Amino acid sequence: MGANPWELLSLAPLPAESTCSINVLAEERRRPDMLRRVLLELAEQPTPRRWLEQSRSGQRLSLRFVAGRELEEALRAIARLAESGMLATLDHLGENVTSEAKAAEAAEAAGRSQEAIAARGLPADISVKLTQFGLDLGEETAWRHLARVGERARAQGSQVEVDMEGSAYTEATLRLVKRAHAAQLPVVAVLQAYLRRTAGDLERLRELGMPIRLVKGAYREPPAIAYPTKHEVDENFLKLMRRLLEGPAQAKIATHDERLLAAARARARELKLGADRFEFQMLYGIRRDLQRQLAAEGWRMRVYIPYGAEWYPYFMRRLAERPANLLFILKQILKA
């Protein structure tokens, strides 16, 4: 018999505003923003993380959004996407390392990913998190590792997408991607539409001509820093996306929202943008139908493929982004 489906939401204390996860699930349609906050709270809890990352049932669940624990599994996923005319970005999962040794290990794993992609001729770049490269230990530590993978990407003719994390890291991350861009390293900046500051950041990066990936954002933030409702985030994403597509920066539009995708396609046609100017991006395991549809229509389509043992925070943020994913997961548990 599989795990009790409600255990996944009861292994750690919940915020005071949501004392019963079962009630939250029952009210999902009426209160999606509350459910999102619950899931983001759980993403930061160590108890469910330890249990799920180490259990077989947890690892099976992760395969919905994570290609596997090993690099070879992720490479096979990239190859399958390539057969359908899609590109990929490969991400070795992990964040907030607390030692120089762990930061060096993360950089070495990123390097192995780059070498394997190049050796097999796969149409893929890599994505990195600066806290995984030691940003909590100091910007110079993170810079040293970012420069290494950036130089390798430049030699290979690929790119390095630098993920944006929680708002506590926004300024430092932007400083480092600008530094990398000034050093002529092929980095891609990531901006989050849910942050109130992003319109200004977008304009400053556009002036530099830096490639930009626009995402909605998936971390727990206070309303003073981030728009608190899905509607507000969607509207800001739409405004930023239209501005980003105007150039001169290469635009990477990361969303699964059909309304936003339709608006992006309409704007791209209006501006007569070529394939070199922009691309769509989606996450592994989410809306595969839309991924195939966009590729079949001739749009440049890239899929973000995560792999590795430290998958729990990423997994929970994916559930929070689209609460319907949670219902899918619970159905899989009930079938187990």
mmCIF file with all atom_site columns, N, CA and C in Angstrom, residues 147-217:
data_model
loop_
_atom_site.group_PDB
_atom_site.id
_atom_site.type_symbol
_atom_site.label_atom_id
_atom_site.label_alt_id
_atom_site.label_comp_id
_atom_site.label_asym_id
_atom_site.label_entity_id
_atom_site.label_seq_id
_atom_site.pdbx_PDB_ins_code
_atom_site.Cartn_x
_atom_site.Cartn_y
_atom_site.Cartn_z
_atom_site.occupancy
_atom_site.B_iso_or_equiv
_atom_site.pdbx_formal_charge
_atom_site.auth_seq_id
_atom_site.auth_comp_id
_atom_site.auth_asym_id
_atom_site.auth_atom_id
_atom_site.pdbx_PDB_model_num
ATOM 1   N N  . ALA A 1 147 ? 32.533 31.873 -13.491 1.00 0.00 ? 147 ALA A N  1
ATOM 2   C CA . ALA A 1 147 ? 33.480 32.190 -14.566 1.00 0.00 ? 147 ALA A CA 1
ATOM 3   C C  . ALA A 1 147 ? 33.988 30.916 -15.238 1.00 0.00 ? 147 ALA A C  1
ATOM 4   N N  . ARG A 1 148 ? 34.212 29.878 -14.432 1.00 0.00 ? 148 ARG A N  1
ATOM 5   C CA . ARG A 1 148 ? 34.698 28.613 -14.998 1.00 0.00 ? 148 ARG A CA 1
ATOM 6   C C  . ARG A 1 148 ? 33.710 28.025 -15.990 1.00 0.00 ? 148 ARG A C  1
ATOM 7   N N  . VAL A 1 149 ? 32.451 27.915 -15.569 1.00 0.00 ? 149 VAL A N  1
ATOM 8   C CA . VAL A 1 149 ? 31.472 27.314 -16.484 1.00 0.00 ? 149 VAL A CA 1
ATOM 9   C C  . VAL A 1 149 ? 31.166 28.260 -17.638 1.00 0.00 ? 149 VAL A C  1
ATOM 10  N N  . GLY A 1 150 ? 31.259 29.568 -17.392 1.00 0.00 ? 150 GLY A N  1
ATOM 11  C CA . GLY A 1 150 ? 31.041 30.528 -18.468 1.00 0.00 ? 150 GLY A CA 1
ATOM 12  C C  . GLY A 1 150 ? 32.116 30.437 -19.536 1.00 0.00 ? 150 GLY A C  1
ATOM 13  N N  . GLU A 1 151 ? 33.357 30.278 -19.125 1.00 0.00 ? 151 GLU A N  1
ATOM 14  C CA . GLU A 1 151 ? 34.447 30.143 -20.096 1.00 0.00 ? 151 GLU A CA 1
ATOM 15  C C  . GLU A 1 151 ? 34.310 28.861 -20.908 1.00 0.00 ? 151 GLU A C  1
ATOM 16  N N  . ARG A 1 152 ? 33.874 27.795 -20.257 1.00 0.00 ? 152 ARG A N  1
ATOM 17  C CA . ARG A 1 152 ? 33.668 26.537 -20.982 1.00 0.00 ? 152 ARG A CA 1
ATOM 18  C C  . ARG A 1 152 ? 32.523 26.684 -21.985 1.00 0.00 ? 152 ARG A C  1
ATOM 19  N N  . ALA A 1 153 ? 31.461 27.353 -21.572 1.00 0.00 ? 153 ALA A N  1
ATOM 20  C CA . ALA A 1 153 ? 30.336 27.578 -22.485 1.00 0.00 ? 153 ALA A CA 1
ATOM 21  C C  . ALA A 1 153 ? 30.763 28.414 -23.683 1.00 0.00 ? 153 ALA A C  1
ATOM 22  N N  . ARG A 1 154 ? 31.580 29.422 -23.449 1.00 0.00 ? 154 ARG A N  1
ATOM 23  C CA . ARG A 1 154 ? 32.062 30.257 -24.551 1.00 0.00 ? 154 ARG A CA 1
ATOM 24  C C  . ARG A 1 154 ? 32.872 29.427 -25.544 1.00 0.00 ? 154 ARG A C  1
ATOM 25  N N  . ALA A 1 155 ? 33.697 28.545 -25.047 1.00 0.00 ? 155 ALA A N  1
ATOM 26  C CA . ALA A 1 155 ? 34.501 27.688 -25.921 1.00 0.00 ? 155 ALA A CA 1
ATOM 27  C C  . ALA A 1 155 ? 33.632 26.713 -26.711 1.00 0.00 ? 155 ALA A C  1
ATOM 28  N N  . GLN A 1 156 ? 32.518 26.310 -26.118 1.00 0.00 ? 156 GLN A N  1
ATOM 29  C CA . GLN A 1 156 ? 31.640 25.332 -26.763 1.00 0.00 ? 156 GLN A CA 1
ATOM 30  C C  . GLN A 1 156 ? 30.565 25.973 -27.627 1.00 0.00 ? 156 GLN A C  1
ATOM 31  N N  . GLY A 1 157 ? 30.409 27.288 -27.524 1.00 0.00 ? 157 GLY A N  1
ATOM 32  C CA . GLY A 1 157 ? 29.349 27.953 -28.272 1.00 0.00 ? 157 GLY A CA 1
ATOM 33  C C  . GLY A 1 157 ? 27.979 27.765 -27.661 1.00 0.00 ? 157 GLY A C  1
ATOM 34  N N  . SER A 1 158 ? 27.918 27.617 -26.344 1.00 0.00 ? 158 SER A N  1
ATOM 35  C CA . SER A 1 158 ? 26.637 27.439 -25.653 1.00 0.00 ? 158 SER A CA 1
ATOM 36  C C  . SER A 1 158 ? 26.420 28.589 -24.673 1.00 0.00 ? 158 SER A C  1
ATOM 37  N N  . GLN A 1 159 ? 25.419 28.460 -23.822 1.00 0.00 ? 159 GLN A N  1
ATOM 38  C CA . GLN A 1 159 ? 25.098 29.499 -22.847 1.00 0.00 ? 159 GLN A CA 1
ATOM 39  C C  . GLN A 1 159 ? 24.973 28.895 -21.450 1.00 0.00 ? 159 GLN A C  1
ATOM 40  N N  . VAL A 1 160 ? 25.045 29.776 -20.450 1.00 0.00 ? 160 VAL A N  1
ATOM 41  C CA . VAL A 1 160 ? 24.800 29.399 -19.062 1.00 0.00 ? 160 VAL A CA 1
ATOM 42  C C  . VAL A 1 160 ? 23.664 30.279 -18.543 1.00 0.00 ? 160 VAL A C  1
ATOM 43  N N  . GLU A 1 161 ? 22.550 29.666 -18.197 1.00 0.00 ? 161 GLU A N  1
ATOM 44  C CA . GLU A 1 161 ? 21.442 30.409 -17.625 1.00 0.00 ? 161 GLU A CA 1
ATOM 45  C C  . GLU A 1 161 ? 21.635 30.468 -16.107 1.00 0.00 ? 161 GLU A C  1
ATOM 46  N N  . VAL A 1 162 ? 21.612 31.668 -15.562 1.00 0.00 ? 162 VAL A N  1
ATOM 47  C CA . VAL A 1 162 ? 21.843 31.858 -14.130 1.00 0.00 ? 162 VAL A CA 1
ATOM 48  C C  . VAL A 1 162 ? 20.495 32.063 -13.450 1.00 0.00 ? 162 VAL A C  1
ATOM 49  N N  . ASP A 1 163 ? 20.019 31.039 -12.781 1.00 0.00 ? 163 ASP A N  1
ATOM 50  C CA . ASP A 1 163 ? 18.700 31.094 -12.156 1.00 0.00 ? 163 ASP A CA 1
ATOM 51  C C  . ASP A 1 163 ? 18.625 32.210 -11.121 1.00 0.00 ? 163 ASP A C  1
ATOM 52  N N  . MET A 1 164 ? 17.469 32.834 -11.052 1.00 0.00 ? 164 MET A N  1
ATOM 53  C CA . MET A 1 164 ? 17.209 33.802 -9.997  1.00 0.00 ? 164 MET A CA 1
ATOM 54  C C  . MET A 1 164 ? 16.539 33.062 -8.845  1.00 0.00 ? 164 MET A C  1
ATOM 55  N N  . GLU A 1 165 ? 17.025 33.306 -7.645  1.00 0.00 ? 165 GLU A N  1
ATOM 56  C CA . GLU A 1 165 ? 16.500 32.616 -6.464  1.00 0.00 ? 165 GLU A CA 1
ATOM 57  C C  . GLU A 1 165 ? 15.643 33.577 -5.647  1.00 0.00 ? 165 GLU A C  1
ATOM 58  N N  . GLY A 1 166 ? 15.585 33.411 -4.334  1.00 0.00 ? 166 GLY A N  1
ATOM 59  C CA . GLY A 1 166 ? 14.783 34.286 -3.507  1.00 0.00 ? 166 GLY A CA 1
ATOM 60  C C  . GLY A 1 166 ? 15.273 35.719 -3.553  1.00 0.00 ? 166 GLY A C  1
ATOM 61  N N  . SER A 1 167 ? 14.415 36.650 -3.139  1.00 0.00 ? 167 SER A N  1
ATOM 62  C CA . SER A 1 167 ? 14.728 38.067 -3.289  1.00 0.00 ? 167 SER A CA 1
ATOM 63  C C  . SER A 1 167 ? 15.950 38.505 -2.493  1.00 0.00 ? 167 SER A C  1
ATOM 64  N N  . ALA A 1 168 ? 16.336 37.753 -1.475  1.00 0.00 ? 168 ALA A N  1
ATOM 65  C CA . ALA A 1 168 ? 17.532 38.086 -0.709  1.00 0.00 ? 168 ALA A CA 1
ATOM 66  C C  . ALA A 1 168 ? 18.785 38.022 -1.575  1.00 0.00 ? 168 ALA A C  1
ATOM 67  N N  . TYR A 1 169 ? 18.699 37.304 -2.701  1.00 0.00 ? 169 TYR A N  1
ATOM 68  C CA . TYR A 1 169 ? 19.859 37.120 -3.584  1.00 0.00 ? 169 TYR A CA 1
ATOM 69  C C  . TYR A 1 169 ? 19.761 37.911 -4.888  1.00 0.00 ? 169 TYR A C  1
ATOM 70  N N  . THR A 1 170 ? 18.699 38.675 -5.067  1.00 0.00 ? 170 THR A N  1
ATOM 71  C CA . THR A 1 170 ? 18.490 39.332 -6.355  1.00 0.00 ? 170 THR A CA 1
ATOM 72  C C  . THR A 1 170 ? 19.628 40.279 -6.715  1.00 0.00 ? 170 THR A C  1
ATOM 73  N N  . GLU A 1 171 ? 19.988 41.159 -5.809  1.00 0.00 ? 171 GLU A N  1
ATOM 74  C CA . GLU A 1 171 ? 21.027 42.144 -6.113  1.00 0.00 ? 171 GLU A CA 1
ATOM 75  C C  . GLU A 1 171 ? 22.359 41.483 -6.415  1.00 0.00 ? 171 GLU A C  1
ATOM 76  N N  . ALA A 1 172 ? 22.769 40.529 -5.591  1.00 0.00 ? 172 ALA A N  1
ATOM 77  C CA . ALA A 1 172 ? 24.057 39.862 -5.804  1.00 0.00 ? 172 ALA A CA 1
ATOM 78  C C  . ALA A 1 172 ? 24.057 39.081 -7.117  1.00 0.00 ? 172 ALA A C  1
ATOM 79  N N  . THR A 1 173 ? 22.946 38.425 -7.416  1.00 0.00 ? 173 THR A N  1
ATOM 80  C CA . THR A 1 173 ? 22.861 37.664 -8.668  1.00 0.00 ? 173 THR A CA 1
ATOM 81  C C  . THR A 1 173 ? 22.972 38.583 -9.873  1.00 0.00 ? 173 THR A C  1
ATOM 82  N N  . LEU A 1 174 ? 22.285 39.709 -9.827  1.00 0.00 ? 174 LEU A N  1
ATOM 83  C CA . LEU A 1 174 ? 22.362 40.657 -10.939 1.00 0.00 ? 174 LEU A CA 1
ATOM 84  C C  . LEU A 1 174 ? 23.778 41.228 -11.087 1.00 0.00 ? 174 LEU A C  1
ATOM 85  N N  . ARG A 1 175 ? 24.430 41.496 -9.976  1.00 0.00 ? 175 ARG A N  1
ATOM 86  C CA . ARG A 1 175 ? 25.814 41.991 -10.064 1.00 0.00 ? 175 ARG A CA 1
ATOM 87  C C  . ARG A 1 175 ? 26.707 40.979 -10.758 1.00 0.00 ? 175 ARG A C  1
ATOM 88  N N  . LEU A 1 176 ? 26.546 39.710 -10.425 1.00 0.00 ? 176 LEU A N  1
ATOM 89  C CA . LEU A 1 176 ? 27.428 38.687 -10.991 1.00 0.00 ? 176 LEU A CA 1
ATOM 90  C C  . LEU A 1 176 ? 27.116 38.408 -12.459 1.00 0.00 ? 176 LEU A C  1
ATOM 91  N N  . VAL A 1 177 ? 25.838 38.417 -12.849 1.00 0.00 ? 177 VAL A N  1
ATOM 92  C CA . VAL A 1 177 ? 25.549 38.186 -14.270 1.00 0.00 ? 177 VAL A CA 1
ATOM 93  C C  . VAL A 1 177 ? 26.013 39.372 -15.112 1.00 0.00 ? 177 VAL A C  1
ATOM 94  N N  . LYS A 1 178 ? 25.907 40.588 -14.567 1.00 0.00 ? 178 LYS A N  1
ATOM 95  C CA . LYS A 1 178 ? 26.426 41.747 -15.293 1.00 0.00 ? 178 LYS A CA 1
ATOM 96  C C  . LYS A 1 178 ? 27.943 41.665 -15.415 1.00 0.00 ? 178 LYS A C  1
ATOM 97  N N  . ARG A 1 179 ? 28.584 41.216 -14.369 1.00 0.00 ? 179 ARG A N  1
ATOM 98  C CA . ARG A 1 179 ? 30.046 41.048 -14.411 1.00 0.00 ? 179 ARG A CA 1
ATOM 99  C C  . ARG A 1 179 ? 30.436 40.015 -15.461 1.00 0.00 ? 179 ARG A C  1
ATOM 100 N N  . ALA A 1 180 ? 29.691 38.925 -15.507 1.00 0.00 ? 180 ALA A N  1
ATOM 101 C CA . ALA A 1 180 ? 29.977 37.893 -16.502 1.00 0.00 ? 180 ALA A CA 1
ATOM 102 C C  . ALA A 1 180 ? 29.740 38.417 -17.914 1.00 0.00 ? 180 ALA A C  1
ATOM 103 N N  . HIS A 1 181 ? 28.669 39.167 -18.091 1.00 0.00 ? 181 HIS A N  1
ATOM 104 C CA . HIS A 1 181 ? 28.381 39.739 -19.410 1.00 0.00 ? 181 HIS A CA 1
ATOM 105 C C  . HIS A 1 181 ? 29.485 40.697 -19.833 1.00 0.00 ? 181 HIS A C  1
ATOM 106 N N  . ALA A 1 182 ? 29.969 41.510 -18.888 1.00 0.00 ? 182 ALA A N  1
ATOM 107 C CA . ALA A 1 182 ? 31.056 42.441 -19.195 1.00 0.00 ? 182 ALA A CA 1
ATOM 108 C C  . ALA A 1 182 ? 32.340 41.703 -19.565 1.00 0.00 ? 182 ALA A C  1
ATOM 109 N N  . ALA A 1 183 ? 32.505 40.492 -19.021 1.00 0.00 ? 183 ALA A N  1
ATOM 110 C CA . ALA A 1 183 ? 33.679 39.668 -19.343 1.00 0.00 ? 183 ALA A CA 1
ATOM 111 C C  . ALA A 1 183 ? 33.462 38.855 -20.613 1.00 0.00 ? 183 ALA A C  1
ATOM 112 N N  . GLN A 1 184 ? 32.357 39.126 -21.311 1.00 0.00 ? 184 GLN A N  1
ATOM 113 C CA . GLN A 1 184 ? 32.007 38.450 -22.564 1.00 0.00 ? 184 GLN A CA 1
ATOM 114 C C  . GLN A 1 184 ? 31.781 36.949 -22.381 1.00 0.00 ? 184 GLN A C  1
ATOM 115 N N  . LEU A 1 185 ? 31.254 36.601 -21.238 1.00 0.00 ? 185 LEU A N  1
ATOM 116 C CA . LEU A 1 185 ? 30.848 35.216 -21.000 1.00 0.00 ? 185 LEU A CA 1
ATOM 117 C C  . LEU A 1 185 ? 29.372 35.079 -21.394 1.00 0.00 ? 185 LEU A C  1
ATOM 118 N N  . PRO A 1 186 ? 29.003 33.983 -22.030 1.00 0.00 ? 186 PRO A N  1
ATOM 119 C CA . PRO A 1 186 ? 27.643 33.825 -22.577 1.00 0.00 ? 186 PRO A CA 1
ATOM 120 C C  . PRO A 1 186 ? 26.625 33.425 -21.511 1.00 0.00 ? 186 PRO A C  1
ATOM 121 N N  . VAL A 1 187 ? 26.285 34.366 -20.643 1.00 0.00 ? 187 VAL A N  1
ATOM 122 C CA . VAL A 1 187 ? 25.316 34.086 -19.580 1.00 0.00 ? 187 VAL A CA 1
ATOM 123 C C  . VAL A 1 187 ? 23.947 34.638 -19.952 1.00 0.00 ? 187 VAL A C  1
ATOM 124 N N  . VAL A 1 188 ? 22.936 34.024 -19.373 1.00 0.00 ? 188 VAL A N  1
ATOM 125 C CA . VAL A 1 188 ? 21.548 34.455 -19.532 1.00 0.00 ? 188 VAL A CA 1
ATOM 126 C C  . VAL A 1 188 ? 21.043 34.867 -18.159 1.00 0.00 ? 188 VAL A C  1
ATOM 127 N N  . ALA A 1 189 ? 20.536 36.083 -18.046 1.00 0.00 ? 189 ALA A N  1
ATOM 128 C CA . ALA A 1 189 ? 19.945 36.543 -16.790 1.00 0.00 ? 189 ALA A CA 1
ATOM 129 C C  . ALA A 1 189 ? 18.501 36.056 -16.703 1.00 0.00 ? 189 ALA A C  1
ATOM 130 N N  . VAL A 1 190 ? 18.054 35.790 -15.494 1.00 0.00 ? 190 VAL A N  1
ATOM 131 C CA . VAL A 1 190 ? 16.671 35.366 -15.266 1.00 0.00 ? 190 VAL A CA 1
ATOM 132 C C  . VAL A 1 190 ? 15.975 36.410 -14.405 1.00 0.00 ? 190 VAL A C  1
ATOM 133 N N  . LEU A 1 191 ? 14.813 36.865 -14.851 1.00 0.00 ? 191 LEU A N  1
ATOM 134 C CA . LEU A 1 191 ? 14.030 37.848 -14.114 1.00 0.00 ? 191 LEU A CA 1
ATOM 135 C C  . LEU A 1 191 ? 12.672 37.256 -13.750 1.00 0.00 ? 191 LEU A C  1
ATOM 136 N N  . GLN A 1 192 ? 12.187 37.618 -12.560 1.00 0.00 ? 192 GLN A N  1
ATOM 137 C CA . GLN A 1 192 ? 10.954 37.057 -12.023 1.00 0.00 ? 192 GLN A CA 1
ATOM 138 C C  . GLN A 1 192 ? 9.831  38.097 -12.066 1.00 0.00 ? 192 GLN A C  1
ATOM 139 N N  . ALA A 1 193 ? 8.758  37.752 -12.734 1.00 0.00 ? 193 ALA A N  1
ATOM 140 C CA . ALA A 1 193 ? 7.658  38.702 -12.918 1.00 0.00 ? 193 ALA A CA 1
ATOM 141 C C  . ALA A 1 193 ? 6.919  39.011 -11.622 1.00 0.00 ? 193 ALA A C  1
ATOM 142 N N  . TYR A 1 194 ? 7.021  38.153 -10.622 1.00 0.00 ? 194 TYR A N  1
ATOM 143 C CA . TYR A 1 194 ? 6.275  38.446 -9.399  1.00 0.00 ? 194 TYR A CA 1
ATOM 144 C C  . TYR A 1 194 ? 6.944  39.501 -8.529  1.00 0.00 ? 194 TYR A C  1
ATOM 145 N N  . LEU A 1 195 ? 8.205  39.840 -8.785  1.00 0.00 ? 195 LEU A N  1
ATOM 146 C CA . LEU A 1 195 ? 8.865  40.881 -8.007  1.00 0.00 ? 195 LEU A CA 1
ATOM 147 C C  . LEU A 1 195 ? 8.447  42.266 -8.505  1.00 0.00 ? 195 LEU A C  1
ATOM 148 N N  . ARG A 1 196 ? 8.162  43.164 -7.593  1.00 0.00 ? 196 ARG A N  1
ATOM 149 C CA . ARG A 1 196 ? 7.739  44.509 -7.959  1.00 0.00 ? 196 ARG A CA 1
ATOM 150 C C  . ARG A 1 196 ? 8.871  45.293 -8.626  1.00 0.00 ? 196 ARG A C  1
ATOM 151 N N  . ARG A 1 197 ? 10.094 44.939 -8.376  1.00 0.00 ? 197 ARG A N  1
ATOM 152 C CA . ARG A 1 197 ? 11.247 45.663 -8.891  1.00 0.00 ? 197 ARG A CA 1
ATOM 153 C C  . ARG A 1 197 ? 11.610 45.286 -10.322 1.00 0.00 ? 197 ARG A C  1
ATOM 154 N N  . THR A 1 198 ? 11.017 44.236 -10.881 1.00 0.00 ? 198 THR A N  1
ATOM 155 C CA . THR A 1 198 ? 11.546 43.634 -12.104 1.00 0.00 ? 198 THR A CA 1
ATOM 156 C C  . THR A 1 198 ? 11.464 44.539 -13.320 1.00 0.00 ? 198 THR A C  1
ATOM 157 N N  . ALA A 1 199 ? 10.473 45.401 -13.411 1.00 0.00 ? 199 ALA A N  1
ATOM 158 C CA . ALA A 1 199 ? 10.386 46.295 -14.576 1.00 0.00 ? 199 ALA A CA 1
ATOM 159 C C  . ALA A 1 199 ? 11.654 47.130 -14.704 1.00 0.00 ? 199 ALA A C  1
ATOM 160 N N  . GLY A 1 200 ? 12.159 47.646 -13.594 1.00 0.00 ? 200 GLY A N  1
ATOM 161 C CA . GLY A 1 200 ? 13.391 48.420 -13.627 1.00 0.00 ? 200 GLY A CA 1
ATOM 162 C C  . GLY A 1 200 ? 14.595 47.574 -13.984 1.00 0.00 ? 200 GLY A C  1
ATOM 163 N N  . ASP A 1 201 ? 14.665 46.354 -13.421 1.00 0.00 ? 201 ASP A N  1
ATOM 164 C CA . ASP A 1 201 ? 15.777 45.462 -13.753 1.00 0.00 ? 201 ASP A CA 1
ATOM 165 C C  . ASP A 1 201 ? 15.768 45.103 -15.234 1.00 0.00 ? 201 ASP A C  1
ATOM 166 N N  . LEU A 1 202 ? 14.575 44.887 -15.773 1.00 0.00 ? 202 LEU A N  1
ATOM 167 C CA . LEU A 1 202 ? 14.467 44.544 -17.194 1.00 0.00 ? 202 LEU A CA 1
ATOM 168 C C  . LEU A 1 202 ? 15.035 45.656 -18.073 1.00 0.00 ? 202 LEU A C  1
ATOM 169 N N  . GLU A 1 203 ? 14.699 46.886 -17.772 1.00 0.00 ? 203 GLU A N  1
ATOM 170 C CA . GLU A 1 203 ? 15.196 47.999 -18.584 1.00 0.00 ? 203 GLU A CA 1
ATOM 171 C C  . GLU A 1 203 ? 16.720 48.096 -18.519 1.00 0.00 ? 203 GLU A C  1
ATOM 172 N N  . ARG A 1 204 ? 17.280 47.905 -17.328 1.00 0.00 ? 204 ARG A N  1
ATOM 173 C CA . ARG A 1 204 ? 18.740 48.003 -17.189 1.00 0.00 ? 204 ARG A CA 1
ATOM 174 C C  . ARG A 1 204 ? 19.448 46.875 -17.938 1.00 0.00 ? 204 ARG A C  1
ATOM 175 N N  . LEU A 1 205 ? 18.904 45.681 -17.909 1.00 0.00 ? 205 LEU A N  1
ATOM 176 C CA . LEU A 1 205 ? 19.529 44.566 -18.631 1.00 0.00 ? 205 LEU A CA 1
ATOM 177 C C  . LEU A 1 205 ? 19.329 44.698 -20.144 1.00 0.00 ? 205 LEU A C  1
ATOM 178 N N  . ARG A 1 206 ? 18.179 45.217 -20.562 1.00 0.00 ? 206 ARG A N  1
ATOM 179 C CA . ARG A 1 206 ? 17.952 45.449 -21.995 1.00 0.00 ? 206 ARG A CA 1
ATOM 180 C C  . ARG A 1 206 ? 18.992 46.412 -22.556 1.00 0.00 ? 206 ARG A C  1
ATOM 181 N N  . GLU A 1 207 ? 19.338 47.435 -21.787 1.00 0.00 ? 207 GLU A N  1
ATOM 182 C CA . GLU A 1 207 ? 20.340 48.402 -22.241 1.00 0.00 ? 207 GLU A CA 1
ATOM 183 C C  . GLU A 1 207 ? 21.698 47.737 -22.473 1.00 0.00 ? 207 GLU A C  1
ATOM 184 N N  . LEU A 1 208 ? 21.966 46.672 -21.724 1.00 0.00 ? 208 LEU A N  1
ATOM 185 C CA . LEU A 1 208 ? 23.231 45.948 -21.887 1.00 0.00 ? 208 LEU A CA 1
ATOM 186 C C  . LEU A 1 208 ? 23.170 44.933 -23.028 1.00 0.00 ? 208 LEU A C  1
ATOM 187 N N  . GLY A 1 209 ? 21.965 44.665 -23.532 1.00 0.00 ? 209 GLY A N  1
ATOM 188 C CA . GLY A 1 209 ? 21.821 43.668 -24.592 1.00 0.00 ? 209 GLY A CA 1
ATOM 189 C C  . GLY A 1 209 ? 22.004 42.245 -24.103 1.00 0.00 ? 209 GLY A C  1
ATOM 190 N N  . MET A 1 210 ? 21.775 42.026 -22.821 1.00 0.00 ? 210 MET A N  1
ATOM 191 C CA . MET A 1 210 ? 21.982 40.700 -22.241 1.00 0.00 ? 210 MET A CA 1
ATOM 192 C C  . MET A 1 210 ? 20.793 39.778 -22.495 1.00 0.00 ? 210 MET A C  1
ATOM 193 N N  . PRO A 1 211 ? 21.007 38.520 -22.857 1.00 0.00 ? 211 PRO A N  1
ATOM 194 C CA . PRO A 1 211 ? 19.895 37.579 -22.990 1.00 0.00 ? 211 PRO A CA 1
ATOM 195 C C  . PRO A 1 211 ? 19.141 37.463 -21.669 1.00 0.00 ? 211 PRO A C  1
ATOM 196 N N  . ILE A 1 212 ? 17.810 37.404 -21.748 1.00 0.00 ? 212 ILE A N  1
ATOM 197 C CA . ILE A 1 212 ? 16.982 37.400 -20.543 1.00 0.00 ? 212 ILE A CA 1
ATOM 198 C C  . ILE A 1 212 ? 15.930 36.301 -20.628 1.00 0.00 ? 212 ILE A C  1
ATOM 199 N N  . ARG A 1 213 ? 15.842 35.522 -19.566 1.00 0.00 ? 213 ARG A N  1
ATOM 200 C CA . ARG A 1 213 ? 14.750 34.561 -19.425 1.00 0.00 ? 213 ARG A CA 1
ATOM 201 C C  . ARG A 1 213 ? 13.744 35.143 -18.444 1.00 0.00 ? 213 ARG A C  1
ATOM 202 N N  . LEU A 1 214 ? 12.501 35.255 -18.860 1.00 0.00 ? 214 LEU A N  1
ATOM 203 C CA . LEU A 1 214 ? 11.449 35.802 -18.008 1.00 0.00 ? 214 LEU A CA 1
ATOM 204 C C  . LEU A 1 214 ? 10.615 34.660 -17.447 1.00 0.00 ? 214 LEU A C  1
ATOM 205 N N  . VAL A 1 215 ? 10.548 34.588 -16.120 1.00 0.00 ? 215 VAL A N  1
ATOM 206 C CA . VAL A 1 215 ? 9.756  33.575 -15.432 1.00 0.00 ? 215 VAL A CA 1
ATOM 207 C C  . VAL A 1 215 ? 8.762  34.277 -14.498 1.00 0.00 ? 215 VAL A C  1
ATOM 208 N N  . LYS A 1 216 ? 7.832  33.522 -13.948 1.00 0.00 ? 216 LYS A N  1
ATOM 209 C CA . LYS A 1 216 ? 6.886  34.135 -13.011 1.00 0.00 ? 216 LYS A CA 1
ATOM 210 C C  . LYS A 1 216 ? 7.504  34.301 -11.631 1.00 0.00 ? 216 LYS A C  1
ATOM 211 N N  . GLY A 1 217 ? 8.267  33.312 -11.175 1.00 0.00 ? 217 GLY A N  1
ATOM 212 C CA . GLY A 1 217 ? 8.840  33.351 -9.831  1.00 0.00 ? 217 GLY A CA 1
ATOM 213 C C  . GLY A 1 217 ? 8.172  32.329 -8.939  1.00 0.00 ? 217 GLY A C  1
#
